[in-house]
Amino acid sequence: GPRMLNLLISTYENAVLQNRELTATQQALEDLNQHLEQKVLEKTAALRQSEMELKEAQRIAHVGNWILDSATNQVVWSEELYRMLGLDPTLPPPPYTEHHRLFTPESWKRLSTALPRTQETGIPYELELEIVRGDGSMGWMLARGEPQLDAKGSIVGLRGVAQDISERKRAEAAIVTSE
């Protein structure tokens, strides 16, 4: 009877209201998702721009950087560090066992002593090192390294920068020979 009809109408009206609410919620979620996707695109573009500016700054200043993960022994070099050493940046960095070829024996001895010391003690190093580039030409770099710490303060790797100081060293040598 009429009671059943009222119950059906009431149930139908509730279903219509819930459907409208669901549709509105779904639209709000779609709008939010579209907004978030736009923000991600904007942040990604800003990050790419920042990365490009950092690469340009490193190129102009002749400064490269590197990171060593102690757990994996994985090394990452910046493009400028590859350029400084006369190596191809599309290739992975040479393994640590080959790094001695990038320096004169005296410079390698100092660097290969400083790296584990910094790894163990956390004390940063700064060294002027004579390099042997991929084409065999010689140069100089000012290398600085420091520990990379985890949230607990434990050393989990090393990071550093290298600046090409070949021009400065040539100028110093010219002054010494002219005296």
PDB file of N, CA and C in Angstrom, residues 105-157:
ATOM      1  N   PRO A 105     101.537   9.015  -9.416  1.00  0.00           N
ATOM      2  CA  PRO A 105     101.693   8.115  -8.262  1.00  0.00           C
ATOM      3  C   PRO A 105     101.709   8.853  -6.918  1.00  0.00           C
ATOM      4  N   GLU A 106     102.389  10.008  -6.849  1.00  0.00           N
ATOM      5  CA  GLU A 106     102.460  10.758  -5.592  1.00  0.00           C
ATOM      6  C   GLU A 106     101.074  11.276  -5.196  1.00  0.00           C
ATOM      7  N   SER A 107     100.331  11.798  -6.165  1.00  0.00           N
ATOM      8  CA  SER A 107      98.991  12.322  -5.877  1.00  0.00           C
ATOM      9  C   SER A 107      98.050  11.188  -5.486  1.00  0.00           C
ATOM     10  N   TRP A 108      98.160  10.057  -6.168  1.00  0.00           N
ATOM     11  CA  TRP A 108      97.295   8.919  -5.838  1.00  0.00           C
ATOM     12  C   TRP A 108      97.582   8.424  -4.424  1.00  0.00           C
ATOM     13  N   LYS A 109      98.842   8.418  -4.039  1.00  0.00           N
ATOM     14  CA  LYS A 109      99.205   7.963  -2.694  1.00  0.00           C
ATOM     15  C   LYS A 109      98.529   8.848  -1.645  1.00  0.00           C
ATOM     16  N   ARG A 110      98.560  10.167  -1.854  1.00  0.00           N
ATOM     17  CA  ARG A 110      97.942  11.096  -0.894  1.00  0.00           C
ATOM     18  C   ARG A 110      96.424  10.933  -0.865  1.00  0.00           C
ATOM     19  N   LEU A 111      95.812  10.801  -2.054  1.00  0.00           N
ATOM     20  CA  LEU A 111      94.355  10.660  -2.112  1.00  0.00           C
ATOM     21  C   LEU A 111      93.912   9.315  -1.528  1.00  0.00           C
ATOM     22  N   SER A 112      94.614   8.246  -1.872  1.00  0.00           N
ATOM     23  CA  SER A 112      94.202   6.918  -1.397  1.00  0.00           C
ATOM     24  C   SER A 112      94.460   6.747   0.100  1.00  0.00           C
ATOM     25  N   THR A 113      95.213   7.660   0.699  1.00  0.00           N
ATOM     26  CA  THR A 113      95.369   7.692   2.159  1.00  0.00           C
ATOM     27  C   THR A 113      94.248   8.534   2.778  1.00  0.00           C
ATOM     28  N   ALA A 114      93.914   9.646   2.123  1.00  0.00           N
ATOM     29  CA  ALA A 114      92.901  10.575   2.658  1.00  0.00           C
ATOM     30  C   ALA A 114      91.493   9.969   2.647  1.00  0.00           C
ATOM     31  N   LEU A 115      91.143   9.252   1.573  1.00  0.00           N
ATOM     32  CA  LEU A 115      89.776   8.714   1.456  1.00  0.00           C
ATOM     33  C   LEU A 115      89.409   7.787   2.616  1.00  0.00           C
ATOM     34  N   PRO A 116      90.196   6.730   2.884  1.00  0.00           N
ATOM     35  CA  PRO A 116      89.811   5.865   4.008  1.00  0.00           C
ATOM     36  C   PRO A 116      89.897   6.569   5.360  1.00  0.00           C
ATOM     37  N   ARG A 117      90.823   7.529   5.493  1.00  0.00           N
ATOM     38  CA  ARG A 117      90.923   8.275   6.755  1.00  0.00           C
ATOM     39  C   ARG A 117      89.622   9.052   6.988  1.00  0.00           C
ATOM     40  N   THR A 118      89.125   9.715   5.949  1.00  0.00           N
ATOM     41  CA  THR A 118      87.863  10.459   6.084  1.00  0.00           C
ATOM     42  C   THR A 118      86.707   9.491   6.337  1.00  0.00           C
ATOM     43  N   GLN A 119      86.721   8.348   5.663  1.00  0.00           N
ATOM     44  CA  GLN A 119      85.674   7.324   5.843  1.00  0.00           C
ATOM     45  C   GLN A 119      85.634   6.843   7.298  1.00  0.00           C
ATOM     46  N   GLU A 120      86.810   6.700   7.909  1.00  0.00           N
ATOM     47  CA  GLU A 120      86.877   6.170   9.282  1.00  0.00           C
ATOM     48  C   GLU A 120      86.679   7.241  10.341  1.00  0.00           C
ATOM     49  N   THR A 121      87.291   8.413  10.144  1.00  0.00           N
ATOM     50  CA  THR A 121      87.294   9.440  11.198  1.00  0.00           C
ATOM     51  C   THR A 121      86.229  10.509  11.007  1.00  0.00           C
ATOM     52  N   GLY A 122      85.765  10.685   9.763  1.00  0.00           N
ATOM     53  CA  GLY A 122      84.817  11.758   9.487  1.00  0.00           C
ATOM     54  C   GLY A 122      85.487  13.107   9.291  1.00  0.00           C
ATOM     55  N   ILE A 123      86.815  13.142   9.339  1.00  0.00           N
ATOM     56  CA  ILE A 123      87.542  14.409   9.168  1.00  0.00           C
ATOM     57  C   ILE A 123      87.692  14.686   7.673  1.00  0.00           C
ATOM     58  N   PRO A 124      87.188  15.828   7.190  1.00  0.00           N
ATOM     59  CA  PRO A 124      87.287  16.161   5.764  1.00  0.00           C
ATOM     60  C   PRO A 124      88.738  16.307   5.317  1.00  0.00           C
ATOM     61  N   TYR A 125      88.962  16.223   4.012  1.00  0.00           N
ATOM     62  CA  TYR A 125      90.303  16.439   3.461  1.00  0.00           C
ATOM     63  C   TYR A 125      90.240  17.484   2.366  1.00  0.00           C
ATOM     64  N   GLU A 126      91.397  18.090   2.101  1.00  0.00           N
ATOM     65  CA  GLU A 126      91.568  19.028   0.991  1.00  0.00           C
ATOM     66  C   GLU A 126      92.974  18.809   0.452  1.00  0.00           C
ATOM     67  N   LEU A 127      93.067  18.471  -0.842  1.00  0.00           N
ATOM     68  CA  LEU A 127      94.351  18.136  -1.458  1.00  0.00           C
ATOM     69  C   LEU A 127      94.468  18.764  -2.836  1.00  0.00           C
ATOM     70  N   GLU A 128      95.666  19.205  -3.183  1.00  0.00           N
ATOM     71  CA  GLU A 128      95.962  19.577  -4.565  1.00  0.00           C
ATOM     72  C   GLU A 128      96.579  18.346  -5.207  1.00  0.00           C
ATOM     73  N   LEU A 129      95.942  17.863  -6.278  1.00  0.00           N
ATOM     74  CA  LEU A 129      96.352  16.601  -6.896  1.00  0.00           C
ATOM     75  C   LEU A 129      96.693  16.801  -8.364  1.00  0.00           C
ATOM     76  N   GLU A 130      97.775  16.160  -8.803  1.00  0.00           N
ATOM     77  CA  GLU A 130      98.135  16.192 -10.219  1.00  0.00           C
ATOM     78  C   GLU A 130      97.390  15.056 -10.912  1.00  0.00           C
ATOM     79  N   ILE A 131      96.659  15.415 -11.974  1.00  0.00           N
ATOM     80  CA  ILE A 131      95.830  14.419 -12.665  1.00  0.00           C
ATOM     81  C   ILE A 131      96.440  14.042 -14.009  1.00  0.00           C
ATOM     82  N   VAL A 132      96.083  12.831 -14.446  1.00  0.00           N
ATOM     83  CA  VAL A 132      96.452  12.336 -15.771  1.00  0.00           C
ATOM     84  C   VAL A 132      95.132  12.125 -16.509  1.00  0.00           C
ATOM     85  N   ARG A 133      94.864  12.977 -17.500  1.00  0.00           N
ATOM     86  CA  ARG A 133      93.587  12.925 -18.219  1.00  0.00           C
ATOM     87  C   ARG A 133      93.523  11.710 -19.144  1.00  0.00           C
ATOM     88  N   GLY A 134      92.326  11.444 -19.621  1.00  0.00           N
ATOM     89  CA  GLY A 134      92.104  10.308 -20.519  1.00  0.00           C
ATOM     90  C   GLY A 134      93.010  10.323 -21.736  1.00  0.00           C
ATOM     91  N   ASP A 135      93.369  11.523 -22.226  1.00  0.00           N
ATOM     92  CA  ASP A 135      94.236  11.623 -23.422  1.00  0.00           C
ATOM     93  C   ASP A 135      95.715  11.638 -23.049  1.00  0.00           C
ATOM     94  N   GLY A 136      96.032  11.476 -21.753  1.00  0.00           N
ATOM     95  CA  GLY A 136      97.425  11.456 -21.312  1.00  0.00           C
ATOM     96  C   GLY A 136      97.961  12.817 -20.897  1.00  0.00           C
ATOM     97  N   SER A 137      97.229  13.903 -21.180  1.00  0.00           N
ATOM     98  CA  SER A 137      97.709  15.230 -20.779  1.00  0.00           C
ATOM     99  C   SER A 137      97.592  15.376 -19.262  1.00  0.00           C
ATOM    100  N   MET A 138      98.395  16.267 -18.727  1.00  0.00           N
ATOM    101  CA  MET A 138      98.458  16.459 -17.285  1.00  0.00           C
ATOM    102  C   MET A 138      97.666  17.695 -16.874  1.00  0.00           C
ATOM    103  N   GLY A 139      97.216  17.699 -15.628  1.00  0.00           N
ATOM    104  CA  GLY A 139      96.510  18.842 -15.078  1.00  0.00           C
ATOM    105  C   GLY A 139      96.529  18.771 -13.564  1.00  0.00           C
ATOM    106  N   TRP A 140      95.831  19.713 -12.952  1.00  0.00           N
ATOM    107  CA  TRP A 140      95.765  19.773 -11.492  1.00  0.00           C
ATOM    108  C   TRP A 140      94.317  19.978 -11.045  1.00  0.00           C
ATOM    109  N   MET A 141      93.975  19.404  -9.894  1.00  0.00           N
ATOM    110  CA  MET A 141      92.675  19.655  -9.282  1.00  0.00           C
ATOM    111  C   MET A 141      92.847  19.885  -7.795  1.00  0.00           C
ATOM    112  N   LEU A 142      91.972  20.745  -7.278  1.00  0.00           N
ATOM    113  CA  LEU A 142      91.844  20.919  -5.836  1.00  0.00           C
ATOM    114  C   LEU A 142      90.679  20.019  -5.438  1.00  0.00           C
ATOM    115  N   ALA A 143      90.958  18.989  -4.645  1.00  0.00           N
ATOM    116  CA  ALA A 143      89.931  18.009  -4.269  1.00  0.00           C
ATOM    117  C   ALA A 143      89.591  18.172  -2.792  1.00  0.00           C
ATOM    118  N   ARG A 144      88.305  18.231  -2.527  1.00  0.00           N
ATOM    119  CA  ARG A 144      87.819  18.300  -1.141  1.00  0.00           C
ATOM    120  C   ARG A 144      86.813  17.185  -0.953  1.00  0.00           C
ATOM    121  N   GLY A 145      86.926  16.479   0.173  1.00  0.00           N
ATOM    122  CA  GLY A 145      85.990  15.397   0.468  1.00  0.00           C
ATOM    123  C   GLY A 145      85.554  15.448   1.914  1.00  0.00           C
ATOM    124  N   GLU A 146      84.343  14.953   2.138  1.00  0.00           N
ATOM    125  CA  GLU A 146      83.802  14.933   3.496  1.00  0.00           C
ATOM    126  C   GLU A 146      82.891  13.724   3.641  1.00  0.00           C
ATOM    127  N   PRO A 147      82.592  13.346   4.889  1.00  0.00           N
ATOM    128  CA  PRO A 147      81.705  12.197   5.084  1.00  0.00           C
ATOM    129  C   PRO A 147      80.257  12.555   4.777  1.00  0.00           C
ATOM    130  N   GLN A 148      79.519  11.532   4.373  1.00  0.00           N
ATOM    131  CA  GLN A 148      78.075  11.656   4.207  1.00  0.00           C
ATOM    132  C   GLN A 148      77.461  10.876   5.356  1.00  0.00           C
ATOM    133  N   LEU A 149      76.599  11.521   6.135  1.00  0.00           N
ATOM    134  CA  LEU A 149      76.058  10.914   7.348  1.00  0.00           C
ATOM    135  C   LEU A 149      74.590  10.533   7.186  1.00  0.00           C
ATOM    136  N   ASP A 150      74.180   9.469   7.881  1.00  0.00           N
ATOM    137  CA  ASP A 150      72.757   9.122   7.907  1.00  0.00           C
ATOM    138  C   ASP A 150      72.094   9.889   9.053  1.00  0.00           C
ATOM    139  N   ALA A 151      70.815   9.622   9.290  1.00  0.00           N
ATOM    140  CA  ALA A 151      70.052  10.355  10.308  1.00  0.00           C
ATOM    141  C   ALA A 151      70.639  10.166  11.711  1.00  0.00           C
ATOM    142  N   LYS A 152      71.316   9.038  11.949  1.00  0.00           N
ATOM    143  CA  LYS A 152      71.894   8.750  13.265  1.00  0.00           C
ATOM    144  C   LYS A 152      73.308   9.327  13.416  1.00  0.00           C
ATOM    145  N   GLY A 153      73.840   9.937  12.330  1.00  0.00           N
ATOM    146  CA  GLY A 153      75.177  10.498  12.392  1.00  0.00           C
ATOM    147  C   GLY A 153      76.276   9.518  12.022  1.00  0.00           C
ATOM    148  N   SER A 154      75.898   8.336  11.532  1.00  0.00           N
ATOM    149  CA  SER A 154      76.897   7.355  11.101  1.00  0.00           C
ATOM    150  C   SER A 154      77.352   7.671   9.680  1.00  0.00           C
ATOM    151  N   ILE A 155      78.627   7.411   9.395  1.00  0.00           N
ATOM    152  CA  ILE A 155      79.177   7.657   8.061  1.00  0.00           C
ATOM    153  C   ILE A 155      78.679   6.563   7.118  1.00  0.00           C
ATOM    154  N   VAL A 156      77.973   6.987   6.069  1.00  0.00           N
ATOM    155  CA  VAL A 156      77.422   6.031   5.092  1.00  0.00           C
ATOM    156  C   VAL A 156      78.057   6.200   3.713  1.00  0.00           C
ATOM    157  N   GLY A 157      78.937   7.184   3.597  1.00  0.00           N
ATOM    158  CA  GLY A 157      79.592   7.410   2.319  1.00  0.00           C
ATOM    159  C   GLY A 157      80.443   8.656   2.382  1.00  0.00           C
TER     160      GLY A 157
END
